[in-house]
CSV table of C-alpha atoms in Angstrom, one decimal:
chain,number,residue,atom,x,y,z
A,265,UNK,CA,22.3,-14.6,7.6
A,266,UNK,CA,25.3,-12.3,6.6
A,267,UNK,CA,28.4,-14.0,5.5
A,268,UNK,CA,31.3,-13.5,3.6
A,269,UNK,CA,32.8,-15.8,1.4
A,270,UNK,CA,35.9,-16.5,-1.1
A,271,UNK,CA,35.0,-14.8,-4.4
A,272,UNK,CA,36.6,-16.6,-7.4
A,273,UNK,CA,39.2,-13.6,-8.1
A,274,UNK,CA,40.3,-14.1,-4.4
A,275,UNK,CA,38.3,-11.4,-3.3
A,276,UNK,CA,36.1,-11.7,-0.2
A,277,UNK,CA,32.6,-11.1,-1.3
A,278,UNK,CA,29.3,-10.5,1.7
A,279,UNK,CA,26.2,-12.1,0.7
A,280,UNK,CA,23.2,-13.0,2.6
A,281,UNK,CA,22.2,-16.6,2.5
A,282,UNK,CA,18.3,-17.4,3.5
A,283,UNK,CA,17.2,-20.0,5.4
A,284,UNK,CA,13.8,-21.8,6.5
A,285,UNK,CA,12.7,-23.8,9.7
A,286,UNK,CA,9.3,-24.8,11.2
A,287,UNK,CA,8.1,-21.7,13.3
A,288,UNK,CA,5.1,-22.5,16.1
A,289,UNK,CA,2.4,-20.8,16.1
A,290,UNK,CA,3.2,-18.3,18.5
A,291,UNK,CA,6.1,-17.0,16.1
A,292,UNK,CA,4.2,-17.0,13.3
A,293,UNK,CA,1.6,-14.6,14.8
A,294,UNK,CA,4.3,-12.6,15.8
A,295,UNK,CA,5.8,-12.5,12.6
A,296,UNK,CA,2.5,-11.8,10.9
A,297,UNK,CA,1.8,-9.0,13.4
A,298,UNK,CA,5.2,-7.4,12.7
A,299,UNK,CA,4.7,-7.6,8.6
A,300,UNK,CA,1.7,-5.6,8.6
A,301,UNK,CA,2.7,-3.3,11.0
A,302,UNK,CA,5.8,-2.7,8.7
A,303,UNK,CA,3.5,-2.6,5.8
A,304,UNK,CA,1.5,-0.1,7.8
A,305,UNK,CA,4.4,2.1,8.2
A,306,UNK,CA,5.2,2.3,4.8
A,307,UNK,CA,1.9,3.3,3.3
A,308,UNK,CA,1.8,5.9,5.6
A,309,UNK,CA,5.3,7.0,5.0
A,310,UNK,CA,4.7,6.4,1.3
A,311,UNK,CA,2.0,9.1,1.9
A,312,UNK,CA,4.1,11.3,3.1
A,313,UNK,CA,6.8,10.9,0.6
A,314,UNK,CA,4.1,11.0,-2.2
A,315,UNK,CA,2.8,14.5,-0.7
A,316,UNK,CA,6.7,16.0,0.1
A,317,UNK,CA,7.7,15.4,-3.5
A,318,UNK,CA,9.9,12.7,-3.0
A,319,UNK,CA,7.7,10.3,-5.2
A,320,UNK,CA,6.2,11.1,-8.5
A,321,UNK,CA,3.2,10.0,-10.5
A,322,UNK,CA,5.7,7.6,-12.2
A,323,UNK,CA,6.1,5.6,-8.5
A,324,UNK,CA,2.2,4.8,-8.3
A,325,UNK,CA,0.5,2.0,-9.5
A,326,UNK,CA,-3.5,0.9,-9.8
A,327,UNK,CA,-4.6,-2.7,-10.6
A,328,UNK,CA,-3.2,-2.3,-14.4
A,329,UNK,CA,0.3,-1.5,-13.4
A,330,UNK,CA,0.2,-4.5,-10.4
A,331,UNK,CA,-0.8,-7.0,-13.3
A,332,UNK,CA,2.1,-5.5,-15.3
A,333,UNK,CA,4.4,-6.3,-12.3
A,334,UNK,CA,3.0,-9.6,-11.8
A,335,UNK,CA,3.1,-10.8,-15.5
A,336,UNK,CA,7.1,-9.4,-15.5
A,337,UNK,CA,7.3,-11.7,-12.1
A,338,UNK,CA,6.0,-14.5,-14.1
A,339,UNK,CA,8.3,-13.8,-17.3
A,340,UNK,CA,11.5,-13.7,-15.4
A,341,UNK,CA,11.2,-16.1,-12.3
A,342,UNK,CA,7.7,-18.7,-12.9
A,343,UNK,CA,5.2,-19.1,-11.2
A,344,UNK,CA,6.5,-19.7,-7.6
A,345,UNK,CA,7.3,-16.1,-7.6
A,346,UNK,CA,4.1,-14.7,-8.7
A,347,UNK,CA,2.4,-16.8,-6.2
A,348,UNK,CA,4.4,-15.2,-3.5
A,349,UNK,CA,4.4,-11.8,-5.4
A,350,UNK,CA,0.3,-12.1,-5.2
A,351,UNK,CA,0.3,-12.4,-1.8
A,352,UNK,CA,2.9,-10.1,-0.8
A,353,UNK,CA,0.3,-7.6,-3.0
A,354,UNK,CA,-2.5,-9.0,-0.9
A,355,UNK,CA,-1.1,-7.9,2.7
A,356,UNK,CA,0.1,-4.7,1.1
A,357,UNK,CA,-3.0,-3.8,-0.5
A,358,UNK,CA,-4.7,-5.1,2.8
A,359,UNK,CA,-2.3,-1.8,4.8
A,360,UNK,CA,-3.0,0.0,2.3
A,361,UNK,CA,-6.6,0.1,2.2
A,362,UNK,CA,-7.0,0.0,6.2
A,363,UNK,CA,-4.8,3.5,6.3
A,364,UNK,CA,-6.5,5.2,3.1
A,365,UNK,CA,-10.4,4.7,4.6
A,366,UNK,CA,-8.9,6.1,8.2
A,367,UNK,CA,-7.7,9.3,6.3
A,368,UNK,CA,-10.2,12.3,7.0
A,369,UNK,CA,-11.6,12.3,3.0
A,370,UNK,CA,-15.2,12.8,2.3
A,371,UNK,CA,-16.9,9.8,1.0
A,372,UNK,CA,-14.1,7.5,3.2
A,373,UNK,CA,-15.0,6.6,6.9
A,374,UNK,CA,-12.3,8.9,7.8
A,375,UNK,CA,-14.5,11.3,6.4
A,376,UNK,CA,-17.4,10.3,8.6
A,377,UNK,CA,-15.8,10.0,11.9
A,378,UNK,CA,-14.3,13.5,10.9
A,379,UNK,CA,-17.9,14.5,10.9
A,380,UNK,CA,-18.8,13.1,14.1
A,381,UNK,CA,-15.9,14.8,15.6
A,382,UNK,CA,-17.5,18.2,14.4
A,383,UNK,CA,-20.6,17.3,15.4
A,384,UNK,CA,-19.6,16.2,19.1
A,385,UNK,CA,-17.5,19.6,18.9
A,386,UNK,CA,-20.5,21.7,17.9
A,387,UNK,CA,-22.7,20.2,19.6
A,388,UNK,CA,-25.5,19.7,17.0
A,389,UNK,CA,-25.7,17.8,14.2
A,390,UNK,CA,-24.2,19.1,10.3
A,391,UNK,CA,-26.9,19.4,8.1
A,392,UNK,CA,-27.4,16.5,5.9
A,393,UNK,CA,-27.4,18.4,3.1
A,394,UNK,CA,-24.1,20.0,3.1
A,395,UNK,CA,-22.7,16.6,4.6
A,396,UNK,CA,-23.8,14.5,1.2
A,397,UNK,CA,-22.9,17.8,-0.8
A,398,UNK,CA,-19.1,17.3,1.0
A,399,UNK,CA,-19.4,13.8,0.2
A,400,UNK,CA,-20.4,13.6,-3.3
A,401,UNK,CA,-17.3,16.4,-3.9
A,402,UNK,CA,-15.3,14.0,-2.2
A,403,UNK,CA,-16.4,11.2,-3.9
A,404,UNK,CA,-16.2,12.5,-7.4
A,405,UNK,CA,-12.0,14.1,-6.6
A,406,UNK,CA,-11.4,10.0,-5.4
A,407,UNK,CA,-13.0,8.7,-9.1
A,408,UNK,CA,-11.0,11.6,-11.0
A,409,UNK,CA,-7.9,9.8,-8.7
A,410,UNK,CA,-8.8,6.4,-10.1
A,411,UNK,CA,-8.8,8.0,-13.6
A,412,UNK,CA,-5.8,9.4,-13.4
A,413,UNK,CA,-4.0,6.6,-12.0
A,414,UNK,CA,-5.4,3.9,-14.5
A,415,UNK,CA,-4.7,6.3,-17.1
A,416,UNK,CA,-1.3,6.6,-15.6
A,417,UNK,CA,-1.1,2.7,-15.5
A,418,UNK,CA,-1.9,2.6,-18.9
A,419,UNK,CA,0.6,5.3,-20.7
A,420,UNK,CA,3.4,3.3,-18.9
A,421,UNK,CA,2.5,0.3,-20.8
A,422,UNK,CA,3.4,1.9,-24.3
């Protein structure tokens, strides 16, 4: 809820004030359906961003940077906070993964059904072959990824 209230100087001041009440479950599914479809939505505009320029190497984090924010949670606001931190990481890392394995890379089941696609366009199957060949390719560009951001997660430590 938005309000404004008397500051001490006599200056009005806008805050927002949170509040809690019991939700049925027919609310609660709602409001679970609607937090990871935002979450959704901002992987795949985080995509976006990531590939326009907007974000930087700096604005990406692996599992070493995540326990970095969650140990800085846990420093400056106990553990409540990291508990609700951990699972706020949980459904984002939940959208996250579900829209990364959808994108057409090789080794990824995007990858696959992007196969199957050209197979149903062609009308015969790709050679094996050259499928695994794509796939190992694939494969080894997503571990030099992992590399790169764990090394990245690491440099930002020191």
């Amino acid at each position: 809820v938005i309000e404004t209230v008397q500051g001490e100087d006599g200056y009005p001041m806008i805050g927002v004030t949170a509040y809690a009440r019991k939700a049925n479950f027919a609310e609660m599914f709602q409001y679970g359906y609607y937090e990871v479809k935002y979450n959704i939505e901002l992987v795949i505009k985080s995509l976006g961003m990531l590939f326009s320029g907007q974000l930087t190497k700096d604005d990406v984090a692996g599992p070493v940077g995540m326990t970095q924010m969650i140990d800085e949670n846990y420093k400056n606001y106990g553990v409540s906070s990291v508990i609700l931190t951990m699972m706020n990481l949980v459904v984002i890392l939940s959208a996250n993964l579900g829209v990364m394995n959808l994108l057409p890379i090789p080794a990824l089941d995007g990858g696959r059904f992007l196969f199957l696609i050209i197979e149903a366009v062609r009308g015969k199957p790709v050679d094996r072959n050259k499928e695994g060949f794509v796939n190992f390719i694939g494969f080894a560009l997503l571990m030099v990824l992992m590399v790169f951001i764990l090394f990245n997660d690491i440099a930002r430590l020191f």
